[in-house]
GROMACS .gro file of C-alpha atoms in nm:
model
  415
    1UNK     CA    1  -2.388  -0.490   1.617
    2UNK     CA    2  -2.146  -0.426   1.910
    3UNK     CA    3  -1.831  -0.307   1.817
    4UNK     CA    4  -1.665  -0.229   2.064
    5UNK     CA    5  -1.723  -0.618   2.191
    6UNK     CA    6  -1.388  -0.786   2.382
    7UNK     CA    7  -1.419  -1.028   2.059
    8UNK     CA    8  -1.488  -0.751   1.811
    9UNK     CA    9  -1.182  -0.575   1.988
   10UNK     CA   10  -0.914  -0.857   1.974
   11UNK     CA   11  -0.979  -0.939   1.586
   12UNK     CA   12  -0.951  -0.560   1.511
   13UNK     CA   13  -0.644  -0.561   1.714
   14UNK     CA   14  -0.496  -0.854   1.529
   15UNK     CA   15  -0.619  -0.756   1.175
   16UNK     CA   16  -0.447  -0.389   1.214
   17UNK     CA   17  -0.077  -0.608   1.329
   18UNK     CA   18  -0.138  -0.809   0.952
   19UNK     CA   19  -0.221  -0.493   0.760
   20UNK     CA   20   0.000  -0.420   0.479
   21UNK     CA   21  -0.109  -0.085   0.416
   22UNK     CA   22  -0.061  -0.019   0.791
   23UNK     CA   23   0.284  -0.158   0.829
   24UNK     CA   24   0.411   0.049   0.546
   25UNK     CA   25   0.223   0.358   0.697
   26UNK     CA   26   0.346   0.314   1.056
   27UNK     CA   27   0.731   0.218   1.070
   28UNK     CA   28   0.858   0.510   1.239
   29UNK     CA   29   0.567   0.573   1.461
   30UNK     CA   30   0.487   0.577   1.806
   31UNK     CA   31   0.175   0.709   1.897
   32UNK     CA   32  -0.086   0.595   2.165
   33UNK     CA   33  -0.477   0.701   2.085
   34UNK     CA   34  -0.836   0.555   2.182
   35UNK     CA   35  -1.134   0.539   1.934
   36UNK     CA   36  -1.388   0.618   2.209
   37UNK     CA   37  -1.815   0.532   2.210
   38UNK     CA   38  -1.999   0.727   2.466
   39UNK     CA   39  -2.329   0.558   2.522
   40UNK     CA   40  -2.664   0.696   2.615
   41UNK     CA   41  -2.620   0.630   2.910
   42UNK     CA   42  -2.271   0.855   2.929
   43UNK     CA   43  -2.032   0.583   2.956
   44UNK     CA   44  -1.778   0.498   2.778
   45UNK     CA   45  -1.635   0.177   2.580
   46UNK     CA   46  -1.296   0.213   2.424
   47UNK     CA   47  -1.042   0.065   2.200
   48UNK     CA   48  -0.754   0.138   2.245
   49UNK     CA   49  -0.396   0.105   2.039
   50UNK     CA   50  -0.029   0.187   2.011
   51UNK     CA   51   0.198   0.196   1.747
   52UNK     CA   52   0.579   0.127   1.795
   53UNK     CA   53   0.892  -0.054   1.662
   54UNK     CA   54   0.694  -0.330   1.715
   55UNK     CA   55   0.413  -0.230   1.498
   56UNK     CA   56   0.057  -0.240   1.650
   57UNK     CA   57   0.009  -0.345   2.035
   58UNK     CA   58  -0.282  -0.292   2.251
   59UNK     CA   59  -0.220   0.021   2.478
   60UNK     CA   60  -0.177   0.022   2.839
   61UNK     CA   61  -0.083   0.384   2.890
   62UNK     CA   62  -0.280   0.713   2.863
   63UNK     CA   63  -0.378   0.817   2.527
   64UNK     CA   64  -0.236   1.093   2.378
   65UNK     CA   65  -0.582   1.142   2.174
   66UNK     CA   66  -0.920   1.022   2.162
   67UNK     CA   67  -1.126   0.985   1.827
   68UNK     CA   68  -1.438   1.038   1.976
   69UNK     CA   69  -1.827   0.988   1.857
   70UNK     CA   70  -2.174   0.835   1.990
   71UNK     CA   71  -2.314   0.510   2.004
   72UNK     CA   72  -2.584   0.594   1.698
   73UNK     CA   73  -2.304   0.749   1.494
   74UNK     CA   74  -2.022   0.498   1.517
   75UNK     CA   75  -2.323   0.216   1.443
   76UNK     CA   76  -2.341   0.438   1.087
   77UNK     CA   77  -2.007   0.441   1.057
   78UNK     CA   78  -1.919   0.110   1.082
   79UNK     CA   79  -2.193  -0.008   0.842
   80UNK     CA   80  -2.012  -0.194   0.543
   81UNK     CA   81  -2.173   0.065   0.297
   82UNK     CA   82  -2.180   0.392   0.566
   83UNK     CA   83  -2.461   0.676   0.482
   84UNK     CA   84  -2.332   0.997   0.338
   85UNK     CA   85  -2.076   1.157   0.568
   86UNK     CA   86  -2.001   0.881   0.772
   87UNK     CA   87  -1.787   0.713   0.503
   88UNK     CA   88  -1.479   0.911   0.658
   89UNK     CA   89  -1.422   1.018   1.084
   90UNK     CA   90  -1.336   1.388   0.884
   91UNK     CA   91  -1.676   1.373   0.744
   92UNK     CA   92  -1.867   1.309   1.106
   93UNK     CA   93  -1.581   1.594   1.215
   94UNK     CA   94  -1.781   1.827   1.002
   95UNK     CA   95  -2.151   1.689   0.970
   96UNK     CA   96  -2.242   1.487   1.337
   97UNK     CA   97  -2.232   1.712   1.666
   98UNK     CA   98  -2.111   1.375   1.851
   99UNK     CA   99  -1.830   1.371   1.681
  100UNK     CA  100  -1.500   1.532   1.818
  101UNK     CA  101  -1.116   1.462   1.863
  102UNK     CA  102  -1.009   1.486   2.223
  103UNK     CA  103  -0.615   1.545   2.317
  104UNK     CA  104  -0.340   1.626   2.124
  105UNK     CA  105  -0.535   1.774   1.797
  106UNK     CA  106  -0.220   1.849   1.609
  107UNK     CA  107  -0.089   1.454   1.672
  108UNK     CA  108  -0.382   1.373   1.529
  109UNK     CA  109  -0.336   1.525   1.238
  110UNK     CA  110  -0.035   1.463   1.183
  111UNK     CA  111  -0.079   1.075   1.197
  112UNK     CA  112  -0.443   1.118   0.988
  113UNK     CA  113  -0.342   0.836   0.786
  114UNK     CA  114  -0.281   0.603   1.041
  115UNK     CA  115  -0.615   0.668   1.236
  116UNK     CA  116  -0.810   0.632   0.900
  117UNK     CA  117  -0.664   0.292   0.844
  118UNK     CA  118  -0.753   0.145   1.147
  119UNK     CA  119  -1.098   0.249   1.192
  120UNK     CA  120  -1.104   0.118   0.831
  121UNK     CA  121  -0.965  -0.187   0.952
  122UNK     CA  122  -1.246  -0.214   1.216
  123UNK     CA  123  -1.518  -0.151   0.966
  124UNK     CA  124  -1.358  -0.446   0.723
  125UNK     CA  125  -1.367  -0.645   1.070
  126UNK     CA  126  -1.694  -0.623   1.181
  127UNK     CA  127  -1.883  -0.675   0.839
  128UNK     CA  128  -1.666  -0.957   0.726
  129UNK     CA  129  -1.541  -0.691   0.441
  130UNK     CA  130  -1.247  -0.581   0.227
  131UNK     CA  131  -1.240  -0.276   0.015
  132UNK     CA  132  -1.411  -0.276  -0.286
  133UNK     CA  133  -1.299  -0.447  -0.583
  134UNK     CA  134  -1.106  -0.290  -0.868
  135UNK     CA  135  -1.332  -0.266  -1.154
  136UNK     CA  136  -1.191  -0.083  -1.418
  137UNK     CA  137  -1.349  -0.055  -1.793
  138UNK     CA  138  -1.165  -0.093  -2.097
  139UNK     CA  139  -1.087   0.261  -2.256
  140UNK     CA  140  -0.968   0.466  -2.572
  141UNK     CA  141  -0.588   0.619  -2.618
  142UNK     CA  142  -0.482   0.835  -2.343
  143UNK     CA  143  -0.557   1.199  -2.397
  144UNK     CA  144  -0.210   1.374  -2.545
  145UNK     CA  145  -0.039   1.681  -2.409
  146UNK     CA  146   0.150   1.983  -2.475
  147UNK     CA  147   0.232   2.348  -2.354
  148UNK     CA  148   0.092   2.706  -2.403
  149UNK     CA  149   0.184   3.023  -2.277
  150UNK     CA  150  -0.109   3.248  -2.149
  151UNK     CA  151  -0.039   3.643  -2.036
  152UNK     CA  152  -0.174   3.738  -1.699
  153UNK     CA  153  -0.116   4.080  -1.548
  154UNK     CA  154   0.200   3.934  -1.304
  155UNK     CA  155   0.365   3.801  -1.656
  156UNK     CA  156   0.348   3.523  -1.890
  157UNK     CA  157   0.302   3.137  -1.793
  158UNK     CA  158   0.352   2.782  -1.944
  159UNK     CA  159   0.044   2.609  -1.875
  160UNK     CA  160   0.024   2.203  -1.956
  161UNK     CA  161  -0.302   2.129  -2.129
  162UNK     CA  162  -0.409   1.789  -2.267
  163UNK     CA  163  -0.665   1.713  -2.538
  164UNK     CA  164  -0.878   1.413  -2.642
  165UNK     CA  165  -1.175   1.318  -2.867
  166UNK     CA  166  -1.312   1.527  -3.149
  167UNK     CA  167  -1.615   1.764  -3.147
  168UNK     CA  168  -1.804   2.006  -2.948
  169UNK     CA  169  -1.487   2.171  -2.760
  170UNK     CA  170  -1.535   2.094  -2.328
  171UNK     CA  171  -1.274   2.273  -2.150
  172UNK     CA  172  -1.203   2.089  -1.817
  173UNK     CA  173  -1.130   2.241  -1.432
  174UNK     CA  174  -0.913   2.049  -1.173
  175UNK     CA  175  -1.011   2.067  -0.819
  176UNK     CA  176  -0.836   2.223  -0.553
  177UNK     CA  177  -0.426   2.144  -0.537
  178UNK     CA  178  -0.505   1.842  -0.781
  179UNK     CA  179  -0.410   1.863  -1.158
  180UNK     CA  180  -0.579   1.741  -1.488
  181UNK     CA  181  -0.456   1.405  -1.455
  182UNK     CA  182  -0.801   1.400  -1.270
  183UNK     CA  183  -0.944   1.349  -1.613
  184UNK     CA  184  -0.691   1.097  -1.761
  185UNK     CA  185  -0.942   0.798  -1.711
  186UNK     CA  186  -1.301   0.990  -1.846
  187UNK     CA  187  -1.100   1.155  -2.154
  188UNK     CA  188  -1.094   0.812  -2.227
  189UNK     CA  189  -1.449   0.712  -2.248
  190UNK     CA  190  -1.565   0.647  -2.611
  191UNK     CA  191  -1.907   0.783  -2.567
  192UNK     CA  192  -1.775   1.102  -2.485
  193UNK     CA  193  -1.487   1.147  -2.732
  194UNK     CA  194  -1.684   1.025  -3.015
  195UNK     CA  195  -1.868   1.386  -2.969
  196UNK     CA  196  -1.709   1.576  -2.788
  197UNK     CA  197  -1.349   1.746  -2.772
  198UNK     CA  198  -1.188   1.740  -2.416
  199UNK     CA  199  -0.936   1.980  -2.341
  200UNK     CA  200  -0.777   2.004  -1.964
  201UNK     CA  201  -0.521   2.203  -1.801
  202UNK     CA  202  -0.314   2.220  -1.486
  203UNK     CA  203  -0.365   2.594  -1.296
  204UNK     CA  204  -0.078   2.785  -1.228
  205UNK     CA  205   0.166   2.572  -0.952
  206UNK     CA  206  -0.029   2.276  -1.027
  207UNK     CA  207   0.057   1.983  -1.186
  208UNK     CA  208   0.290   2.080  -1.454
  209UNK     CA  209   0.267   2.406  -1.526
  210UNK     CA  210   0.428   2.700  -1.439
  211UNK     CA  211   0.393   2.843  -1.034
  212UNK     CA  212   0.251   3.251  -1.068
  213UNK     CA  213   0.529   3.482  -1.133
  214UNK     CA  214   0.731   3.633  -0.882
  215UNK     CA  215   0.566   3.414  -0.587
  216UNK     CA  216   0.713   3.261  -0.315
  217UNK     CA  217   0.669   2.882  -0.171
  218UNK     CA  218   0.350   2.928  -0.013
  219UNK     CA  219   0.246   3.229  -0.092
  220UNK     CA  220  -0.035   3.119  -0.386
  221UNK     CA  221  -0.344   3.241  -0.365
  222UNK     CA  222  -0.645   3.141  -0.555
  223UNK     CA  223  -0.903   3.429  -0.624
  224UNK     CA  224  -1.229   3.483  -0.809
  225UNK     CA  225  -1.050   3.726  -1.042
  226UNK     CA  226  -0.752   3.518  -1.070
  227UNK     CA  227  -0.945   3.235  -1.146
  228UNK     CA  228  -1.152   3.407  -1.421
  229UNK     CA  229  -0.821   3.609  -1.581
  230UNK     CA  230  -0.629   3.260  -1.631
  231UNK     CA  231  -0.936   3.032  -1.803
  232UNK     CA  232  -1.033   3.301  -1.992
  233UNK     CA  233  -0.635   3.343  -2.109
  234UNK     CA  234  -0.619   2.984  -2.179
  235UNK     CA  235  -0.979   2.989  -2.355
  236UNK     CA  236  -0.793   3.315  -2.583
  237UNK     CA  237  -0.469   3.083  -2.607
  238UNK     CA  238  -0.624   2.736  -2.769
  239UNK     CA  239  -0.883   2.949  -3.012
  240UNK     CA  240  -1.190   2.819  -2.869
  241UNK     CA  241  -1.532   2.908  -2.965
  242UNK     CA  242  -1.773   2.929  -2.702
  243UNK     CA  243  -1.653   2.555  -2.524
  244UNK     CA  244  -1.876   2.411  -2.235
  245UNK     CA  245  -1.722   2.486  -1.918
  246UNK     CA  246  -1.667   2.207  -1.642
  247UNK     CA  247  -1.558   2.161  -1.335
  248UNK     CA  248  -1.629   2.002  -0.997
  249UNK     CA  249  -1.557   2.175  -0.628
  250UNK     CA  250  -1.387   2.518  -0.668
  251UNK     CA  251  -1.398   2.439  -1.027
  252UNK     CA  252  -1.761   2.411  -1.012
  253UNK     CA  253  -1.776   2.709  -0.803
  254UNK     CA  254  -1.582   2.922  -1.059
  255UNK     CA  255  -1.838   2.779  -1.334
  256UNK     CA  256  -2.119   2.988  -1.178
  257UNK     CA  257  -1.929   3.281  -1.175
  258UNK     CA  258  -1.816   3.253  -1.584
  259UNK     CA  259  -2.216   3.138  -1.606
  260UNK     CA  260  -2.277   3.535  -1.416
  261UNK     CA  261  -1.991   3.711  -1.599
  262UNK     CA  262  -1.850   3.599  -1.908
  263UNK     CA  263  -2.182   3.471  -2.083
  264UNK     CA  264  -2.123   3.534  -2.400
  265UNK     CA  265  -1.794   3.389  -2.382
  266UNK     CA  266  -1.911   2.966  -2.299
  267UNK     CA  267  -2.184   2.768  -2.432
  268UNK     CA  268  -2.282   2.667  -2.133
  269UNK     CA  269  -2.106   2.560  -1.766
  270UNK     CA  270  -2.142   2.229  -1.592
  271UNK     CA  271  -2.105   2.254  -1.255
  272UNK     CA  272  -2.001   1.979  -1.021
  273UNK     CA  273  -1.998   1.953  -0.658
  274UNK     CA  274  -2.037   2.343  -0.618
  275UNK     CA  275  -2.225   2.602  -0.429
  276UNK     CA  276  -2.236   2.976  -0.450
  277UNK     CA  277  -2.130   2.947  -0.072
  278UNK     CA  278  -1.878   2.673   0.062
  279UNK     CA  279  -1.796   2.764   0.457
  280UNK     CA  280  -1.635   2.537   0.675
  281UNK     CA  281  -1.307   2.342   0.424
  282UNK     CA  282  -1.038   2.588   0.554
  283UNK     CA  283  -0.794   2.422   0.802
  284UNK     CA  284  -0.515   2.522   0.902
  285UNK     CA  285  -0.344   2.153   0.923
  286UNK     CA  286  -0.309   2.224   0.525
  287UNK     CA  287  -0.031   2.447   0.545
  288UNK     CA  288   0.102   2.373   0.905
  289UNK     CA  289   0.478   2.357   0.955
  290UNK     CA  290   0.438   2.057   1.154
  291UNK     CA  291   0.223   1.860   1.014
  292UNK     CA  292   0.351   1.666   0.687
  293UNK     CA  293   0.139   1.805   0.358
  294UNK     CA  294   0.153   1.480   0.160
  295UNK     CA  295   0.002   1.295   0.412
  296UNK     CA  296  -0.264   1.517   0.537
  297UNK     CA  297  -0.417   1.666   0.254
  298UNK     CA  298  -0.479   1.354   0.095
  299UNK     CA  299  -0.686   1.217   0.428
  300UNK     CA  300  -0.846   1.528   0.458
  301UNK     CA  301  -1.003   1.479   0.117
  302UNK     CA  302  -0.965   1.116   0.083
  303UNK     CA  303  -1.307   1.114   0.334
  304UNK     CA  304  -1.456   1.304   0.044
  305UNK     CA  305  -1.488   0.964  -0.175
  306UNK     CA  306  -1.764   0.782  -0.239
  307UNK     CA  307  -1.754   0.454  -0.009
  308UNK     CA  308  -1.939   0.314  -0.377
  309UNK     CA  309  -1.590   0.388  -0.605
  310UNK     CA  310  -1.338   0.125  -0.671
  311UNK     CA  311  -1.036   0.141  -0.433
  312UNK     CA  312  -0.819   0.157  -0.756
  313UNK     CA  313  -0.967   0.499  -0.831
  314UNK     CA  314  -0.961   0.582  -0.526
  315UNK     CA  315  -0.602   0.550  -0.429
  316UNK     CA  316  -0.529   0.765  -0.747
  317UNK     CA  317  -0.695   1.064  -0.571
  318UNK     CA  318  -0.472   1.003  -0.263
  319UNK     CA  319  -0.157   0.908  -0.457
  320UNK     CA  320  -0.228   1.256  -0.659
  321UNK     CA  321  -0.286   1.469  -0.385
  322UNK     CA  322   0.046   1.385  -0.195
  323UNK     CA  323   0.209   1.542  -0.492
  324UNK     CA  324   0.083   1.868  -0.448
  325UNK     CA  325   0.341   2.148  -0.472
  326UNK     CA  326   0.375   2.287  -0.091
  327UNK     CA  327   0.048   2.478   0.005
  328UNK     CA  328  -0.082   2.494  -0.290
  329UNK     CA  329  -0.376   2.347  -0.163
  330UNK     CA  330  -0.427   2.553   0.102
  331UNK     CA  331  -0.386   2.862  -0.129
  332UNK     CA  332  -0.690   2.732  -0.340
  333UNK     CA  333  -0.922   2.668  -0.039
  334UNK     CA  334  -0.823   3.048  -0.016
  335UNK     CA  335  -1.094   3.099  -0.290
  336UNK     CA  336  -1.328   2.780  -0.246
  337UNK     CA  337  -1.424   2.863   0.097
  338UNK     CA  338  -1.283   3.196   0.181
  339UNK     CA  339  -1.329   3.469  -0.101
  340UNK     CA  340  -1.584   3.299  -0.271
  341UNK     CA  341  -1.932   3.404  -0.246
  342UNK     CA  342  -2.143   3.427  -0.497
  343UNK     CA  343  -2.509   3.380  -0.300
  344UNK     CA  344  -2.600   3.771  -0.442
  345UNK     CA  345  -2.500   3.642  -0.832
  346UNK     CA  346  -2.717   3.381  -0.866
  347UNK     CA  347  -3.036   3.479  -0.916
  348UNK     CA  348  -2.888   3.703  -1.189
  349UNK     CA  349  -2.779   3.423  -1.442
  350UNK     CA  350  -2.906   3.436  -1.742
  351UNK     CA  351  -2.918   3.113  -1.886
  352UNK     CA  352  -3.045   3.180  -2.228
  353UNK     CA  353  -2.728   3.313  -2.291
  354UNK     CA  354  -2.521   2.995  -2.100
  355UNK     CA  355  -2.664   2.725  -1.987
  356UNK     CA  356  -2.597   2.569  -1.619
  357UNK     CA  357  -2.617   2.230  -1.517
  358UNK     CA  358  -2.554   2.139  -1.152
  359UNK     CA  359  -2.489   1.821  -1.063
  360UNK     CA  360  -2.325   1.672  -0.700
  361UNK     CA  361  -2.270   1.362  -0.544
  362UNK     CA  362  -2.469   1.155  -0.292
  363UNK     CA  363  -2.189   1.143  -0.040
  364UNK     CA  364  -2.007   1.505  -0.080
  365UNK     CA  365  -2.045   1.605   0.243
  366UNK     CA  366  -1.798   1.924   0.153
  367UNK     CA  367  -2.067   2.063  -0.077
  368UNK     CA  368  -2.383   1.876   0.004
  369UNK     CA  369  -2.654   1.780  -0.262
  370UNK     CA  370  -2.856   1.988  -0.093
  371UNK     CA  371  -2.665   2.297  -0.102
  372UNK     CA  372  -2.573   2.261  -0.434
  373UNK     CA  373  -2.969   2.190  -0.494
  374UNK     CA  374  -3.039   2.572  -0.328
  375UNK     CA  375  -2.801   2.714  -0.521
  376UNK     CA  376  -2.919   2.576  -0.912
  377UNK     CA  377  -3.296   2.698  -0.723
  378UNK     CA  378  -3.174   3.013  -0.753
  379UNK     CA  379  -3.032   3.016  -1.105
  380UNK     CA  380  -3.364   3.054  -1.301
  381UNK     CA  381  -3.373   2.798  -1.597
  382UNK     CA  382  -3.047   2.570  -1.409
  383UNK     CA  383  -3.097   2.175  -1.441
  384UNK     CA  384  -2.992   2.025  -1.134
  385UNK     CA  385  -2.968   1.631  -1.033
  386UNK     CA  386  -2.783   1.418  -0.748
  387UNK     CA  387  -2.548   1.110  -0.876
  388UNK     CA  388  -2.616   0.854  -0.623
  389UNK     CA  389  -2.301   0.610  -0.544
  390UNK     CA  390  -2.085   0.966  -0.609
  391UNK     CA  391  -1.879   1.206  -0.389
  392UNK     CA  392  -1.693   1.479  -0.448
  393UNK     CA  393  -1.457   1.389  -0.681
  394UNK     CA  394  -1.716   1.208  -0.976
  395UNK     CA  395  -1.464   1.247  -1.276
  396UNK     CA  396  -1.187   1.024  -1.108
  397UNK     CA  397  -1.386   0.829  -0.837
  398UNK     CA  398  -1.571   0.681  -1.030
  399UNK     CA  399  -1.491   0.737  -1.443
  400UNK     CA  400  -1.725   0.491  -1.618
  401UNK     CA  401  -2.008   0.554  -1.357
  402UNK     CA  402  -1.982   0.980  -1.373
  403UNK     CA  403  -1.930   0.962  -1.781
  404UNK     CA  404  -2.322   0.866  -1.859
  405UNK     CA  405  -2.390   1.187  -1.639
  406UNK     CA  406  -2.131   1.352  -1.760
  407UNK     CA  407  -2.289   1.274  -2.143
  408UNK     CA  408  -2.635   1.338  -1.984
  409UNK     CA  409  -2.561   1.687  -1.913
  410UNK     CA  410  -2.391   1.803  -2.256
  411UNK     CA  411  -2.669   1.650  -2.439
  412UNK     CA  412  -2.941   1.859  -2.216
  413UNK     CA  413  -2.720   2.187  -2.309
  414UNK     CA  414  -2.755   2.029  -2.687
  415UNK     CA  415  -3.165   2.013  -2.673
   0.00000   0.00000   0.00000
């Protein structure tokens, strides 16, 4: 496979000037960048593009970045079904030493979107490809909402919760500057409502519920003892009796620590995509004044997706992370990979008392499968398992797919 070929170059060229996503993406643009492949033998092949008022051209002047990686790791990338990490250029940013932006960083990011789409475009290209089909599976009602007001110790809050099924109460964490719509699609899966009751809210700022009291655009922080103070208010608020607790990324992360110190209080946790150490997911680009939140966040976890889930899915995640309330995302990566640590907790679990199953996905190259796999090691009694096909977001990439798990681990806690 050579793809950076004169022929492979000229069709990638022409596909990105009949792109519908990138025309709507790109009409007030003018940037100039390179995707660059430095062989073995330390040359370099190139492709290069520009974007104007006349959409796509191929560039004749000096780039004003370079997306830059190796011959071995661009031959991953471009793969029709990539390996784990390469399914994104963010995810070789963080997991390949090739791998590295050269120029204007803050251009970069600030046309993320734009760079994604055409090295998507050159993937479709080369394998002969388009994304993946929309497969979606017949479901129940949609879950039904309503409002509750929780006391914290900066004042009381309306929080928007939503409830479906009937059974065994499951109380439901968002991830990081998301909301519970993340849930809409699995809180309508039949085999899990026909058991189970699934209650989920929107944190503070998020979604719709109330911002923290007395805070100012952009000054939310997530903490560990924030974090504990509102699910245990809004456990106190709905009247419910020891519920399993799930979540997936920080809310994962925050199921180890109710596992370590509120026991008694949950059945048992579920924890998704989480670690009891994430380093590495702050950025700065999340809460920069010159870089446009509702377009960056949602690349900079769009990469996060398996390469397996239905585009239809995964344009939800996107869609719902350009609505984000202004750096509220940032102010949760606060927690997930700046206050939180919990590596000295772990070991202290005691899972008689509340159970913990761990569970991450194949292509999470945030929280890999193997960190999450050290972490349930050192949980005695944890269950721990990888979903294959699954990334970091399992509960919306992928509904149908991450429900048998999903039903897998409640009935383990259940045994």
């Amino acid at each position: 496979m050579n793809i950076f070929s004169n022929n492979h170059k000229a069709l990638w060229l022409e596909a990105c000037q009949h792109d519908r996503e990138l025309k709507s993406m790109t009409w007030s643009s003018n940037i100039n960048f390179t995707v660059d492949k430095i062989n073995t033998t330390g040359s370099r092949d190139s492709f290069s593009i520009h974007f104007n008022e006349h959409g796509p051209q191929k560039s004749t002047n000096n780039a004003a970045f370079g997306i830059v990686a190796s011959h071995d790791d661009w031959q991953s990338f471009m793969q029709e079904i990539p390996p784990p990490s390469y399914q994104h250029f963010f995810g070789m940013l963080m997991r390949t030493e090739s791998a590295n932006i050269e120029g204007e960083e803050q251009l970069m990011m600030q046309n993320a979107h734009i760079v994604r789409r055409v090295l998507d475009i050159g993937r479709e290209v080369i394998n002969n490809s388009s994304p993946r089909p929309q497969t979606l599976t017949s479901a129940g009602p949609l879950p039904h909402g309503s409002y509750i007001a929780i006391e914290t110790d900066s004042g009381p809050i309306n929080i928007f919760y939503e409830v479906a099924g009937q059974g065994k109460d499951v109380l439901l964490l968002h991830t990081a500057g998301a909301d519970s719509r993340q849930y809409h699609d699995l809180m309508r899966m039949s085999q899990l409502t026909n058991h189970y009751r699934l209650i989920a809210f929107d944190l503070p700022g998020h979604g719709r519920s109330d911002p923290w009291p007395g805070i100012m655009p952009g000054e939310w922080q997530l903490s560990t003892e924030r974090y504990i103070q509102i699910i245990l208010a809004v456990q106190e608020a709905l009247s419910l009796q020891r519920p399993v607790l799930s979540g997936s990324s920080m809310g994962g992360a925050i199921c180890l620590q109710i596992a370590y110190q509120a026991a008694d209080r949950f059945h048992g946790v579920i924890a998704c995509e989480a670690s009891d150490y994430i380093p590495g997911r702050k950025i700065a680009w999340a809460k920069h004044s010159q870089v446009n939140q509702s377009l960056f966040v949602p690349e900079w976890i769009y990469g996060l997706i398996s390469p397996y889930s239905p585009d239809i899915y995964r344009r939800r995640i996107w869609w719902g992370y350009s609505q984000g309330g202004y750096a509220t995302f940032a102010g949760d990566i606060d927690f997930y990979s700046g206050e939180w640590d919990g590596r000295q907790r772990m070991s202290k679990i005691d899972t008689q008392r509340c159970s913990v199953v761990m569970m991450t996905g194949e292509y999470d190259y945030s929280c890999t499968p193997a960190m999450s796999e050290a972490t349930a090691n050192k949980i005695p009694g944890a269950l721990y398992w990888t979903m294959p096909k699954l990334g970091h977001f399992p509960m919306a990439e992928n509904p149908p797919y991450f429900a048998e798990h999903f039903l897998k681990a409640l009935q383990e806690m259940d045994a």
